[in-house]
Tab-separated table of C-alpha atoms in Angstrom:
chain	number	residue	atom	x	y	z
A	24	UNK	CA	286.824	42.923	134.010
A	25	UNK	CA	288.705	44.848	136.645
A	26	UNK	CA	286.365	47.610	137.687
A	27	UNK	CA	288.617	49.289	140.228
A	28	UNK	CA	292.251	49.921	139.346
A	29	UNK	CA	294.663	50.729	142.150
A	30	UNK	CA	298.196	52.097	142.078
A	31	UNK	CA	300.954	51.866	143.057
A	32	UNK	CA	301.340	48.203	143.895
A	33	UNK	CA	303.872	49.046	146.599
A	34	UNK	CA	305.008	52.216	148.270
A	35	UNK	CA	307.891	53.102	150.568
A	36	UNK	CA	307.639	56.324	152.536
A	37	UNK	CA	309.805	57.835	155.227
A	38	UNK	CA	308.356	58.445	158.654
A	39	UNK	CA	306.562	61.778	158.677
A	40	UNK	CA	306.035	61.776	154.932
A	41	UNK	CA	302.828	61.695	152.921
A	42	UNK	CA	301.594	58.420	151.450
A	43	UNK	CA	299.351	58.679	148.410
A	44	UNK	CA	297.427	55.778	146.888
A	45	UNK	CA	295.274	56.201	143.816
A	46	UNK	CA	292.255	54.365	142.487
A	47	UNK	CA	290.139	54.652	139.357
A	48	UNK	CA	286.783	53.066	138.732
A	49	UNK	CA	284.795	52.288	135.622
A	50	UNK	CA	281.225	51.719	136.735
A	51	UNK	CA	279.514	55.078	137.244
A	52	UNK	CA	276.794	53.337	139.254
A	53	UNK	CA	279.167	52.901	142.198
A	54	UNK	CA	278.034	55.223	144.942
A	55	UNK	CA	280.214	54.514	147.934
A	56	UNK	CA	283.987	54.298	148.104
A	57	UNK	CA	285.640	52.850	151.218
A	58	UNK	CA	289.279	52.265	151.968
A	59	UNK	CA	290.373	49.235	153.932
A	60	UNK	CA	293.572	48.599	155.844
A	61	UNK	CA	294.844	45.063	156.255
A	62	UNK	CA	297.638	43.861	158.498
A	63	UNK	CA	299.245	40.433	158.015
A	64	UNK	CA	297.107	37.673	159.451
A	65	UNK	CA	294.084	39.923	159.828
A	66	UNK	CA	291.018	40.718	157.797
A	67	UNK	CA	290.565	44.125	156.165
A	68	UNK	CA	289.378	46.894	158.475
A	69	UNK	CA	287.405	49.914	157.305
A	70	UNK	CA	289.595	52.997	157.444
A	71	UNK	CA	287.613	55.803	155.862
A	72	UNK	CA	284.930	56.114	153.198
A	73	UNK	CA	283.361	58.722	150.935
A	74	UNK	CA	280.197	59.255	148.920
A	75	UNK	CA	280.491	60.739	145.399
A	76	UNK	CA	278.640	63.913	146.354
A	77	UNK	CA	281.630	64.940	148.480
A	78	UNK	CA	285.017	65.897	147.030
A	79	UNK	CA	287.070	65.365	150.165
A	80	UNK	CA	286.772	63.696	153.540
A	81	UNK	CA	289.280	63.873	156.341
A	82	UNK	CA	289.565	61.738	159.441
A	83	UNK	CA	292.660	62.403	161.505
A	84	UNK	CA	295.711	61.792	159.352
A	85	UNK	CA	293.675	60.086	156.613
A	86	UNK	CA	292.071	62.019	153.747
A	87	UNK	CA	290.123	60.819	150.728
A	88	UNK	CA	290.039	63.014	147.661
A	89	UNK	CA	287.328	62.240	145.154
A	90	UNK	CA	287.064	63.377	141.531
A	91	UNK	CA	283.725	62.259	140.140
A	92	UNK	CA	284.262	63.545	136.595
A	93	UNK	CA	287.579	61.700	136.320
A	94	UNK	CA	286.201	58.646	138.136
A	95	UNK	CA	289.191	58.685	140.444
A	96	UNK	CA	289.745	58.787	144.169
A	97	UNK	CA	292.808	58.711	146.339
A	98	UNK	CA	293.915	58.132	149.903
A	99	UNK	CA	296.394	60.490	151.527
A	100	UNK	CA	298.094	59.503	154.757
A	101	UNK	CA	299.692	62.518	156.357
A	102	UNK	CA	302.594	62.241	158.786
A	103	UNK	CA	302.987	58.551	157.932
A	104	UNK	CA	304.096	56.350	160.817
A	105	UNK	CA	305.728	52.897	160.911
A	106	UNK	CA	302.489	51.590	162.415
A	107	UNK	CA	300.752	52.527	159.159
A	108	UNK	CA	302.747	49.841	157.357
A	109	UNK	CA	300.049	47.587	155.954
A	110	UNK	CA	298.247	46.757	152.742
A	111	UNK	CA	295.598	49.242	151.685
A	112	UNK	CA	292.646	48.428	149.466
A	113	UNK	CA	290.298	50.840	147.815
A	114	UNK	CA	286.850	49.553	147.048
A	115	UNK	CA	283.602	50.540	145.415
A	116	UNK	CA	280.101	49.661	146.442
A	117	UNK	CA	276.585	49.792	145.020
A	118	UNK	CA	274.643	51.061	148.018
A	119	UNK	CA	271.359	51.879	146.354
A	120	UNK	CA	270.637	48.311	145.439
A	121	UNK	CA	271.190	47.196	149.011
A	122	UNK	CA	273.721	44.723	147.742
A	123	UNK	CA	276.762	44.536	149.906
A	124	UNK	CA	279.189	43.457	147.231
A	125	UNK	CA	282.424	45.342	147.462
A	126	UNK	CA	284.601	45.522	144.365
A	127	UNK	CA	288.159	45.825	145.577
A	128	UNK	CA	291.260	47.283	144.015
A	129	UNK	CA	294.344	45.101	143.832
A	130	UNK	CA	295.941	46.556	146.956
A	131	UNK	CA	298.964	48.705	147.823
A	132	UNK	CA	301.603	47.472	150.212
A	133	UNK	CA	302.791	50.469	152.209
A	134	UNK	CA	306.035	50.431	154.113
A	135	UNK	CA	306.861	53.380	156.322
A	136	UNK	CA	310.523	53.489	157.208
A	137	UNK	CA	311.548	54.901	160.606
B	3	UNK	CA	281.062	43.445	171.368
B	4	UNK	CA	282.869	40.442	170.012
B	5	UNK	CA	284.035	40.747	166.431
B	6	UNK	CA	283.432	38.434	163.509
B	7	UNK	CA	284.653	34.950	164.345
B	8	UNK	CA	285.796	32.530	161.702
B	9	UNK	CA	286.699	28.911	162.258
B	10	UNK	CA	288.914	27.129	161.666
B	11	UNK	CA	291.827	29.510	161.250
B	12	UNK	CA	293.782	27.121	159.040
B	13	UNK	CA	292.788	24.152	156.915
B	14	UNK	CA	294.747	21.761	154.766
B	15	UNK	CA	292.852	19.609	152.307
B	16	UNK	CA	293.652	17.544	149.246
B	17	UNK	CA	292.217	17.873	145.764
B	18	UNK	CA	288.769	16.413	145.363
B	19	UNK	CA	287.804	16.789	148.991
B	20	UNK	CA	285.190	19.168	150.276
B	21	UNK	CA	285.464	21.721	153.050
B	22	UNK	CA	283.113	23.688	155.278
B	23	UNK	CA	284.062	27.022	156.801
B	24	UNK	CA	282.158	28.727	159.580
B	25	UNK	CA	281.461	32.359	160.399
B	26	UNK	CA	279.801	33.908	163.424
B	27	UNK	CA	278.862	37.541	162.765
B	28	UNK	CA	278.828	40.363	165.248
B	29	UNK	CA	275.882	40.043	167.588
B	30	UNK	CA	272.842	41.716	166.059
B	31	UNK	CA	274.227	41.687	162.524
B	32	UNK	CA	271.985	39.930	160.055
B	33	UNK	CA	274.008	40.147	156.849
B	34	UNK	CA	276.992	37.921	156.193
B	35	UNK	CA	279.167	38.132	153.113
B	36	UNK	CA	282.017	35.901	151.987
B	37	UNK	CA	285.111	36.948	150.071
B	38	UNK	CA	288.045	35.031	148.647
B	39	UNK	CA	291.504	36.584	148.855
B	40	UNK	CA	294.417	35.325	146.754
B	41	UNK	CA	297.707	36.966	145.765
B	42	UNK	CA	296.785	36.725	142.096
B	43	UNK	CA	293.127	37.692	142.039
B	44	UNK	CA	292.955	39.853	145.145
B	45	UNK	CA	289.703	40.118	147.053
B	46	UNK	CA	286.675	38.735	145.261
B	47	UNK	CA	283.072	38.596	146.387
B	48	UNK	CA	281.548	35.143	146.741
B	49	UNK	CA	278.041	35.665	148.111
B	50	UNK	CA	275.945	37.449	150.703
B	51	UNK	CA	273.270	36.083	153.006
B	52	UNK	CA	270.576	37.973	154.837
B	53	UNK	CA	267.875	36.398	156.970
B	54	UNK	CA	268.864	32.907	155.827
B	55	UNK	CA	268.491	33.838	152.147
B	56	UNK	CA	271.194	34.303	149.577
B	57	UNK	CA	270.715	37.867	148.453
B	58	UNK	CA	273.647	38.298	146.111
B	59	UNK	CA	276.169	36.071	144.403
B	60	UNK	CA	279.526	36.659	142.766
B	61	UNK	CA	281.062	34.929	139.758
B	62	UNK	CA	282.192	31.671	141.271
B	63	UNK	CA	281.354	28.135	140.138
B	64	UNK	CA	278.599	26.116	141.767
B	65	UNK	CA	281.177	24.228	143.805
B	66	UNK	CA	281.075	27.196	146.130
B	67	UNK	CA	277.946	27.352	148.216
B	68	UNK	CA	276.813	28.738	151.489
B	69	UNK	CA	274.012	28.989	153.932
B	70	UNK	CA	272.894	31.041	156.872
B	71	UNK	CA	271.180	29.860	159.997
B	72	UNK	CA	268.434	31.516	162.006
B	73	UNK	CA	271.009	32.895	164.448
B	74	UNK	CA	272.789	34.589	161.483
B	75	UNK	CA	275.773	32.282	161.668
B	76	UNK	CA	276.915	31.265	158.236
B	77	UNK	CA	278.819	28.448	156.619
B	78	UNK	CA	280.365	28.175	153.224
B	79	UNK	CA	281.151	24.924	151.510
B	80	UNK	CA	283.543	24.164	148.699
B	81	UNK	CA	283.161	20.799	147.042
B	82	UNK	CA	285.592	18.937	144.794
B	83	UNK	CA	288.493	21.119	145.845
B	84	UNK	CA	290.985	22.296	143.248
B	85	UNK	CA	294.506	23.601	143.771
B	86	UNK	CA	293.301	27.043	142.735
B	87	UNK	CA	290.904	27.135	145.671
B	88	UNK	CA	293.835	27.730	148.011
B	89	UNK	CA	293.087	31.140	149.476
B	90	UNK	CA	292.172	33.161	152.503
B	91	UNK	CA	288.407	33.068	152.881
B	92	UNK	CA	287.024	36.108	154.631
B	93	UNK	CA	283.645	36.587	156.192
B	94	UNK	CA	282.175	40.035	156.740
B	95	UNK	CA	279.109	41.037	158.676
B	96	UNK	CA	276.927	44.103	158.706
B	97	UNK	CA	273.625	45.013	160.328
B	98	UNK	CA	271.846	44.475	157.016
B	99	UNK	CA	268.216	45.283	156.442
B	100	UNK	CA	266.624	47.589	153.934
B	101	UNK	CA	268.550	50.595	155.150
B	102	UNK	CA	271.855	50.244	153.433
B	103	UNK	CA	274.788	50.094	155.727
B	104	UNK	CA	278.178	50.328	154.225
B	105	UNK	CA	280.179	49.278	157.246
B	106	UNK	CA	281.367	45.754	156.701
B	107	UNK	CA	283.301	44.152	159.528
B	108	UNK	CA	285.670	41.410	158.466
B	109	UNK	CA	286.890	38.421	160.386
B	110	UNK	CA	290.512	37.276	160.299
B	111	UNK	CA	289.683	34.611	157.748
B	112	UNK	CA	290.263	30.927	157.210
B	113	UNK	CA	293.452	30.080	155.343
B	114	UNK	CA	292.704	27.096	153.113
B	115	UNK	CA	295.522	25.174	151.496
B	116	UNK	CA	294.679	22.552	148.880
B	117	UNK	CA	297.427	20.014	148.200
């Protein structure tokens, strides 16, 4: 059972544009939602994360919007740059149990064209 | 601080063999988790170790096992390899402990090819 659905599968954005990646989750027990960035040949790296008691979190050009009632969250990359070209994964986490088992979305391959 | 180190970087094995992968977490981190990444199934959780004990396990067959040593280094073993075991195996570390810490730091992985 896929518990975190991610879309789109791939995304092409022009330099300076806004990249938007969406995720939806099923398990209402999830209580932490990180986004990871992965470059070819590297492991995923934590980009930004949000707790469900917050509707938005911004760090530099990266913003997470969170809609608890809809069980959806999204990543916005403002002023997208070619260096942002990577695969992005949303994830969900059960923090309260102390179990560090991330459930990942299927990934979005972002290409930012110069 | 050095990051998470995984060895070897690449492995080629044949069906039926077994393989052992190694992970050295960030110094001071006590929790080590393993994930399998494939193009078809994406990133899937294998298991997590904390203080030499398996604390959590994903939905993988018993052929997949792991262990953690007193210095927090971890190994995972896959026995009787199948073609479908070809994947990037990622190790992630975190400080661990009772206080939950969401920041997992991933290594670059071991790319396993089963022929």
